[in-house]
Tab-separated table of N, CA and C in Angstrom:
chain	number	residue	atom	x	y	z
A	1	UNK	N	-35.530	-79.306	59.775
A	1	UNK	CA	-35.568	-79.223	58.321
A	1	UNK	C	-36.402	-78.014	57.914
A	2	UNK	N	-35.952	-77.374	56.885
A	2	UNK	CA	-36.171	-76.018	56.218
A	2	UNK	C	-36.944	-76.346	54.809
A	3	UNK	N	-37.986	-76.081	54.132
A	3	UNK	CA	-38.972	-76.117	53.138
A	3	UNK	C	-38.763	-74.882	52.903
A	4	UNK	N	-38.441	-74.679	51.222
A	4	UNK	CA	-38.517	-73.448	50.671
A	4	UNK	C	-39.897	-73.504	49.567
A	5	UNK	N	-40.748	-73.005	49.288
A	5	UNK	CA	-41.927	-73.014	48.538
A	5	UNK	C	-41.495	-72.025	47.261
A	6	UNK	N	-41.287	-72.203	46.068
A	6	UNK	CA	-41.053	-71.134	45.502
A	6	UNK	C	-42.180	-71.086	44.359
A	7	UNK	N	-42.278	-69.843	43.740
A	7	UNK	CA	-43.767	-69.821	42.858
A	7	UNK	C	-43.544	-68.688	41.870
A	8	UNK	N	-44.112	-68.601	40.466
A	8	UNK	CA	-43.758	-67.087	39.886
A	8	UNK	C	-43.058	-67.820	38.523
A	9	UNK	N	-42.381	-68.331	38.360
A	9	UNK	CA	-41.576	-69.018	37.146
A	9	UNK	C	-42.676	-68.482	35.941
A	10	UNK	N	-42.203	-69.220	34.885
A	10	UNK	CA	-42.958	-69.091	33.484
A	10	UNK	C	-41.924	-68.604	32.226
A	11	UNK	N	-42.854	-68.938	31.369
A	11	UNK	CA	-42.276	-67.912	29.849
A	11	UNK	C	-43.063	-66.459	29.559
A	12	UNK	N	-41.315	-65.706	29.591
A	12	UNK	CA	-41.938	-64.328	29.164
A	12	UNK	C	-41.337	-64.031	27.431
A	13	UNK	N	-42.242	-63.139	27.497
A	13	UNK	CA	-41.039	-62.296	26.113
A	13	UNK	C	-40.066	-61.398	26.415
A	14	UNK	N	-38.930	-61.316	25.701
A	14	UNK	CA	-37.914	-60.779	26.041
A	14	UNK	C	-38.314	-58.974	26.264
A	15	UNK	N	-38.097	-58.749	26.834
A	15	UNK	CA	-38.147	-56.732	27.411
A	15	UNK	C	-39.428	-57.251	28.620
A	16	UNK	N	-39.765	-58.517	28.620
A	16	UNK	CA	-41.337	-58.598	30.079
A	16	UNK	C	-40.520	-58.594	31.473
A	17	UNK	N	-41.835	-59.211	32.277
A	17	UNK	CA	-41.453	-59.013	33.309
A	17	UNK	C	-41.522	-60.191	34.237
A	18	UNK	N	-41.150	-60.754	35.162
A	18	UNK	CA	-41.780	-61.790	36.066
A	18	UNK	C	-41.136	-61.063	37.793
A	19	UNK	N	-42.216	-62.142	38.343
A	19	UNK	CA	-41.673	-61.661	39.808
A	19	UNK	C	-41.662	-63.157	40.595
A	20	UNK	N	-40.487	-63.355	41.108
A	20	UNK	CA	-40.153	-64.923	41.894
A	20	UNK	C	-40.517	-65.101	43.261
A	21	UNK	N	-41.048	-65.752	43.998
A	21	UNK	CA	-41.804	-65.624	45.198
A	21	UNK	C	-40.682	-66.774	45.773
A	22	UNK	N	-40.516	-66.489	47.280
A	22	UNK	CA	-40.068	-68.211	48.217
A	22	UNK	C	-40.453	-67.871	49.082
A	23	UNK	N	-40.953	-68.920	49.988
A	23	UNK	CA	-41.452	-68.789	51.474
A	23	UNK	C	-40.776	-69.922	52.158
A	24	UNK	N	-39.908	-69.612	53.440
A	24	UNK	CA	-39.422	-70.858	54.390
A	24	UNK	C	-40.849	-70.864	54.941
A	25	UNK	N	-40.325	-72.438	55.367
A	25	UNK	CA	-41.282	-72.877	56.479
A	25	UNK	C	-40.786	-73.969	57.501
A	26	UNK	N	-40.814	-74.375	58.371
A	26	UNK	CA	-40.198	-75.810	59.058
A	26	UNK	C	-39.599	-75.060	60.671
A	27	UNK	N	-38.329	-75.936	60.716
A	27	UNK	CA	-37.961	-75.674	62.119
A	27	UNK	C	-36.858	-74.268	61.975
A	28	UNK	N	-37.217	-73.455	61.969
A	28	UNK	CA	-36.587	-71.960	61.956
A	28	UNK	C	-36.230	-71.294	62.996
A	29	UNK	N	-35.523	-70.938	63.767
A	29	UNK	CA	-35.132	-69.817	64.616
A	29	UNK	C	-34.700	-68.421	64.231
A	30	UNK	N	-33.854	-68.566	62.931
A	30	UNK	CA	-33.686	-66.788	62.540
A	30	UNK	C	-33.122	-67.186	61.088
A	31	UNK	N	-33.177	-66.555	60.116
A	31	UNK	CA	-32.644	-66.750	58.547
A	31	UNK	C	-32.118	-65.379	58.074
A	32	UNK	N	-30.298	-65.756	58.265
A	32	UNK	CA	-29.597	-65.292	57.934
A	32	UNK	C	-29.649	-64.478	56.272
A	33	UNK	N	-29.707	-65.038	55.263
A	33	UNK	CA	-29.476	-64.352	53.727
A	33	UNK	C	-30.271	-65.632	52.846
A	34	UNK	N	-31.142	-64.721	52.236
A	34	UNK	CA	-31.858	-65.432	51.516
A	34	UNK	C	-31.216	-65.104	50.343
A	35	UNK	N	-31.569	-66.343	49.183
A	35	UNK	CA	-31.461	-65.326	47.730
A	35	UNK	C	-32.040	-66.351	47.065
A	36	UNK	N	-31.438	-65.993	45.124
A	36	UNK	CA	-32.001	-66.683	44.087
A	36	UNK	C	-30.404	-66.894	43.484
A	37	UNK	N	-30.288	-68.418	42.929
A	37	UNK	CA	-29.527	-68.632	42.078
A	37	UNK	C	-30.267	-69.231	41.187
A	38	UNK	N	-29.010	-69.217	39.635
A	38	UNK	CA	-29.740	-69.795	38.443
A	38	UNK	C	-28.900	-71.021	37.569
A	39	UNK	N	-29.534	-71.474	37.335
A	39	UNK	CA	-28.697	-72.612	36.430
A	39	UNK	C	-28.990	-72.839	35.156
A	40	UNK	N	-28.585	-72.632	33.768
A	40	UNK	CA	-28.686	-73.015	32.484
A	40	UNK	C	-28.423	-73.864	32.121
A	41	UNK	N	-28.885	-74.641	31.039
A	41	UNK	CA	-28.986	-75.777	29.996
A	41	UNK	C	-27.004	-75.996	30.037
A	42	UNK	N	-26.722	-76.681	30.644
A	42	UNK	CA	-24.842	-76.728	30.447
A	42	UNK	C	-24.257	-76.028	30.998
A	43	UNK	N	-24.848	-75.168	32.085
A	43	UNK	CA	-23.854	-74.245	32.386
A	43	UNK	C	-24.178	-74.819	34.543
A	44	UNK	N	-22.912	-74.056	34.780
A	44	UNK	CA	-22.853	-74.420	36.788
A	44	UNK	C	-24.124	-73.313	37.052
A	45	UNK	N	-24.232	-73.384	38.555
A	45	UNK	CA	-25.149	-72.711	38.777
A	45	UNK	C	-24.646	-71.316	39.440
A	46	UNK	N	-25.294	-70.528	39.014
A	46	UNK	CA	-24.853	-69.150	39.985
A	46	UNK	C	-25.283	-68.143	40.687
A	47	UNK	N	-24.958	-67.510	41.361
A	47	UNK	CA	-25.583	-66.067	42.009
A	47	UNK	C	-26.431	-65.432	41.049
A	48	UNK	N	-27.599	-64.951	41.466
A	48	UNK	CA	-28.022	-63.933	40.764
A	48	UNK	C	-28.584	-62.278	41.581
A	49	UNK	N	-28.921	-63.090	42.737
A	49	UNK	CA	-29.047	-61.943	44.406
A	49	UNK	C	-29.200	-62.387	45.745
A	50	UNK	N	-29.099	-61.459	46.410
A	50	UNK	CA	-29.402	-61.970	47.608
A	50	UNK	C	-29.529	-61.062	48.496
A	51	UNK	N	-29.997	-61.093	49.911
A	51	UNK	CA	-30.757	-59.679	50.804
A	51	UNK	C	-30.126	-60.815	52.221
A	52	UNK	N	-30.028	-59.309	52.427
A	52	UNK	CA	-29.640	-60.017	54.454
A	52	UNK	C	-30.966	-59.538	55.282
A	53	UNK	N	-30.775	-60.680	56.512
A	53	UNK	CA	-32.014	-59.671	57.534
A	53	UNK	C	-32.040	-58.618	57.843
A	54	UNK	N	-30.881	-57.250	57.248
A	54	UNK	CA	-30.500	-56.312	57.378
A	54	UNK	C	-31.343	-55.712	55.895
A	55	UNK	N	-31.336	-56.156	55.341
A	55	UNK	CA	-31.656	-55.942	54.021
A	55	UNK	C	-30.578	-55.166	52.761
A	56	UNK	N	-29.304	-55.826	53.411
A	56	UNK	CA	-28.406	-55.317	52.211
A	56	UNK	C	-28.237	-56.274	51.405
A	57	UNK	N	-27.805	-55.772	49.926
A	57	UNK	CA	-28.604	-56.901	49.130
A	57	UNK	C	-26.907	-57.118	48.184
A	58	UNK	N	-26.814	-58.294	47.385
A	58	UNK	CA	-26.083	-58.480	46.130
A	58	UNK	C	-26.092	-58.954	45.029
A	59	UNK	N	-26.049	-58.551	43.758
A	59	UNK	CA	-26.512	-58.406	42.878
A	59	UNK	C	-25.084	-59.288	41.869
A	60	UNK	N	-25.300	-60.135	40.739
A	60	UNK	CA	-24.471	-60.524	39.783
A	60	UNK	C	-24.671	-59.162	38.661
A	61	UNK	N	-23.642	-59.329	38.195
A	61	UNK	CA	-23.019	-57.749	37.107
A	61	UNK	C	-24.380	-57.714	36.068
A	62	UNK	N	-24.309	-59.395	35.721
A	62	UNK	CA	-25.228	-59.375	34.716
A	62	UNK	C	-26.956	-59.240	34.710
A	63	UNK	N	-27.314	-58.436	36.272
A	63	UNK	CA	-28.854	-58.696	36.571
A	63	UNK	C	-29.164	-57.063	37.032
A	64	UNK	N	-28.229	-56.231	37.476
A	64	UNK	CA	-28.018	-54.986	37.727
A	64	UNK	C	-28.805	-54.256	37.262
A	65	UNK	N	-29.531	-53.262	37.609
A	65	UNK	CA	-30.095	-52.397	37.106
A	65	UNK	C	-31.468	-53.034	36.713
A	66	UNK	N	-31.961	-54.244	36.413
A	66	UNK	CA	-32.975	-55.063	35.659
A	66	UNK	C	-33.725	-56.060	36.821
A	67	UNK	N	-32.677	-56.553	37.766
A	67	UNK	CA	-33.803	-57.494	38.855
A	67	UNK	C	-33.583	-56.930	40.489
A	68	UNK	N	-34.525	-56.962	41.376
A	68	UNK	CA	-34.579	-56.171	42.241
A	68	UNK	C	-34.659	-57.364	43.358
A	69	UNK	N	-33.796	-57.965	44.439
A	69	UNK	CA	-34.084	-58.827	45.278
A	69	UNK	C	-35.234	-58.214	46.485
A	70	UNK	N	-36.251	-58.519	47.038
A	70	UNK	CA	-36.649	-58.358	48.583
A	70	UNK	C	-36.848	-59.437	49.505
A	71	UNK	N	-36.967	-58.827	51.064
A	71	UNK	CA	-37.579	-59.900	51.916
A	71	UNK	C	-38.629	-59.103	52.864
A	72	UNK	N	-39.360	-60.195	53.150
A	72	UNK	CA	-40.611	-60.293	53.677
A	72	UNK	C	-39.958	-60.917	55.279
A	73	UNK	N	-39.541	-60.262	56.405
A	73	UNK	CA	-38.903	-60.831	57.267
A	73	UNK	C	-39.783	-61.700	58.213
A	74	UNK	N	-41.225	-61.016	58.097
A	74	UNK	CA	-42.365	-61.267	59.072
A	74	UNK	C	-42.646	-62.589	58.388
A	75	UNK	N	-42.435	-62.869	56.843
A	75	UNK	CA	-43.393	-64.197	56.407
A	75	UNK	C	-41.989	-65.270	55.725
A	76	UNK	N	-40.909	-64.447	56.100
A	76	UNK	CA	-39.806	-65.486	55.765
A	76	UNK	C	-39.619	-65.660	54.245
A	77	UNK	N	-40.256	-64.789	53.463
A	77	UNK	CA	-40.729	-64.976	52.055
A	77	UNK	C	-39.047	-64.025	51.307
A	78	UNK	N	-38.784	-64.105	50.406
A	78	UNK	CA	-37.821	-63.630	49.569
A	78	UNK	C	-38.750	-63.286	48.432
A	79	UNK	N	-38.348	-62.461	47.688
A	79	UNK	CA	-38.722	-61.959	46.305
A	79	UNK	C	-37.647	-61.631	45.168
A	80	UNK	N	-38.347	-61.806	43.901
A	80	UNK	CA	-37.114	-61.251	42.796
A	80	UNK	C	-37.877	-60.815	41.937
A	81	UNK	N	-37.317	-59.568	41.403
A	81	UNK	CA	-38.563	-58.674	40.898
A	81	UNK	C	-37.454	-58.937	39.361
A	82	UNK	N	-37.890	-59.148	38.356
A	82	UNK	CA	-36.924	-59.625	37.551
A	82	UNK	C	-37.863	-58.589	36.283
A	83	UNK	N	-36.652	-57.340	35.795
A	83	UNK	CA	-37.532	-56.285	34.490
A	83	UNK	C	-36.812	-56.456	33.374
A	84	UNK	N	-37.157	-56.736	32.409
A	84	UNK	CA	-36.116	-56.011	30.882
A	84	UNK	C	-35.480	-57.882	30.594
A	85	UNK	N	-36.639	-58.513	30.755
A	85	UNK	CA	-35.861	-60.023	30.766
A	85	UNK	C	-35.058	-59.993	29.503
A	86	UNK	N	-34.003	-60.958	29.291
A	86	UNK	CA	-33.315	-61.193	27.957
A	86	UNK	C	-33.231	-62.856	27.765
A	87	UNK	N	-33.234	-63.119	26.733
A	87	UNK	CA	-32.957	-64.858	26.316
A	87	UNK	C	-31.598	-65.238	27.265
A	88	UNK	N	-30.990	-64.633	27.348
A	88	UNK	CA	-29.907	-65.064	28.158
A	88	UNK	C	-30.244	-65.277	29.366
A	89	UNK	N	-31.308	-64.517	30.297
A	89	UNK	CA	-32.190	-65.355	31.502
A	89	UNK	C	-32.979	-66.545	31.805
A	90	UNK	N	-32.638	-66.840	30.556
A	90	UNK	CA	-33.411	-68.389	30.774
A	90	UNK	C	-32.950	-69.395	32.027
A	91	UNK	N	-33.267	-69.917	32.565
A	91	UNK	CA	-32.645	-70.836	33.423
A	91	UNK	C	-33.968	-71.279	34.402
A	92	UNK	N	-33.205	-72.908	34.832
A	92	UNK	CA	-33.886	-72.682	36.389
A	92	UNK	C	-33.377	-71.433	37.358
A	93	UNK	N	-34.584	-71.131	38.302
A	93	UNK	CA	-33.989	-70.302	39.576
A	93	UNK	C	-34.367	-70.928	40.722
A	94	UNK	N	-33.359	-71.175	41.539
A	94	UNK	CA	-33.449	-71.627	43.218
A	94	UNK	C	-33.070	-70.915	44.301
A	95	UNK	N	-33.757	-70.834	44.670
A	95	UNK	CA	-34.174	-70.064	45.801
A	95	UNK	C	-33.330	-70.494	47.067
A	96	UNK	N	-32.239	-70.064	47.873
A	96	UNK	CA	-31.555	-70.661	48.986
A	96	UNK	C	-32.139	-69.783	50.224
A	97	UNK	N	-32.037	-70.296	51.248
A	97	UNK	CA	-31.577	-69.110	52.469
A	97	UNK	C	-30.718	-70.161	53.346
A	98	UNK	N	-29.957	-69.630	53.878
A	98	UNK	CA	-28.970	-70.171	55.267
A	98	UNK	C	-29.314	-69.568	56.339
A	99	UNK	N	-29.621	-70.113	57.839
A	99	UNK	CA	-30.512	-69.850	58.732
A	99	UNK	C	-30.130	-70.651	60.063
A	100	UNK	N	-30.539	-70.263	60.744
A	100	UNK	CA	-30.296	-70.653	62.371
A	100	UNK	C	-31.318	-71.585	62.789
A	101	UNK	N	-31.213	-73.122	62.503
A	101	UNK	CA	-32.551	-74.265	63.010
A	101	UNK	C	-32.898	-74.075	64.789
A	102	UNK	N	-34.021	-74.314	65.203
A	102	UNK	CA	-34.268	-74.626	66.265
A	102	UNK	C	-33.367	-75.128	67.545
A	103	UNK	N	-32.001	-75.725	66.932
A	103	UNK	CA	-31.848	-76.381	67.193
A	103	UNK	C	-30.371	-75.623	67.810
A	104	UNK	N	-30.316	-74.503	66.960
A	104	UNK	CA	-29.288	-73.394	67.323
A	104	UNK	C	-28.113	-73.477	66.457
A	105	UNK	N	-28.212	-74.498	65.508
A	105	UNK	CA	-27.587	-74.642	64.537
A	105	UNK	C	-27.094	-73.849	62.933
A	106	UNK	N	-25.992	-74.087	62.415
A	106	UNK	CA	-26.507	-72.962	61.072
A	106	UNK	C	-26.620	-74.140	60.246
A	107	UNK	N	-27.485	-73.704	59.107
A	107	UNK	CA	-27.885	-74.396	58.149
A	107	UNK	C	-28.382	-74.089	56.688
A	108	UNK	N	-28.239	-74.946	55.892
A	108	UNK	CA	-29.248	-74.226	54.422
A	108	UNK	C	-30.005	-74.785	53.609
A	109	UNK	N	-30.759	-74.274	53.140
A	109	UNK	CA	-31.683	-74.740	52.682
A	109	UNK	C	-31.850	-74.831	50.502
A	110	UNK	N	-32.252	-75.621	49.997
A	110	UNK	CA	-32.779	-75.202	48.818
A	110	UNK	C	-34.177	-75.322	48.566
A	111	UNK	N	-34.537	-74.371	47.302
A	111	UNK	CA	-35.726	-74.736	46.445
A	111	UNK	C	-35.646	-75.948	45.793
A	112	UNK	N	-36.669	-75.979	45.224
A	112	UNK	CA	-36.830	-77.184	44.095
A	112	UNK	C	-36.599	-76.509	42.796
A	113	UNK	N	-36.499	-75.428	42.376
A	113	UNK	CA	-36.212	-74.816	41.614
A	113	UNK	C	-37.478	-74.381	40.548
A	114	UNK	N	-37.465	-73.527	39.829
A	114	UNK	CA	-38.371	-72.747	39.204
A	114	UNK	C	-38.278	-72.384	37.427
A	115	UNK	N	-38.676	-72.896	36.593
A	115	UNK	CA	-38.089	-72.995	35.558
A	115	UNK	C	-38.503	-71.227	34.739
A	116	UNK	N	-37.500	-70.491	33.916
A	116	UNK	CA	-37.522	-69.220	33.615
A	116	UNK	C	-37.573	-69.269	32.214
A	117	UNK	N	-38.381	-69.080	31.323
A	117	UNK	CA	-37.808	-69.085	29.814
A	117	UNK	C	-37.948	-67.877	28.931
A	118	UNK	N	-37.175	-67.367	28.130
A	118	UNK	CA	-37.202	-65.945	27.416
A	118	UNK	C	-36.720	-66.577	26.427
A	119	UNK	N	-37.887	-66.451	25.403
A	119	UNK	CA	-37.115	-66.955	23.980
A	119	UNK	C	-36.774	-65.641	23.233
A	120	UNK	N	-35.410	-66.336	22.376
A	120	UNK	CA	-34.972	-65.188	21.694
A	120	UNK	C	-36.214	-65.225	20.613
């Protein structure tokens, strides 16, 4: 079993800034693609980025240019550097990675999620 720790959430004002932290922890052998998805008040949940152990990354249309994914490969940690917030970023964000258990298995993991708010 895979523990994602995630930290950084809050309310900004719209044009601020936040930065999203996750750290695995548990029975790990190698972690394939980490990222962040988001979910709104009524809406499914979706992509917003994601980074390989390679560090190529993917981005939703609507976060481009404004949020920056990283990883921390040594501490298993993911980042989301999130600039130019808009009310339309509001959401929870959860943090996934899919990863190789101990066990030699593939697998994935979630956050508990992180609540984001930008009031208009």
């Amino acid at each position: 079993q895979v523990q994602l720790e995630e930290s950084g959430g809050g309310l900004v004002q719209a044009g601020g800034s936040l930065r999203l932290s996750c750290a695995a922890s548990g029975s790990i052998f190698s972690i394939n693609t980490m990222g962040w998805y988001r979910q709104a008040p009524g809406k499914q949940r979706e992509l917003v980025a994601t980074v390989t152990s390679g560090g190529n990354t993917n981005y939703a249309d609507s976060v481009k240019g404004r949020f920056t994914v990283s990883r921390d490969n040594a501490k298993n940690t993911v980042y989301l550097q999130m600039n130019s917030l808009k009310p339309e970023d509001t959401a929870v964000y959860y943090c996934n990675a899919n990863y190789i258990n101990l066990g030699r298995a593939l697998a994935a993991s979630w956050g508990q999620g992180t609540q984001v708010t930008v009031p208009s």
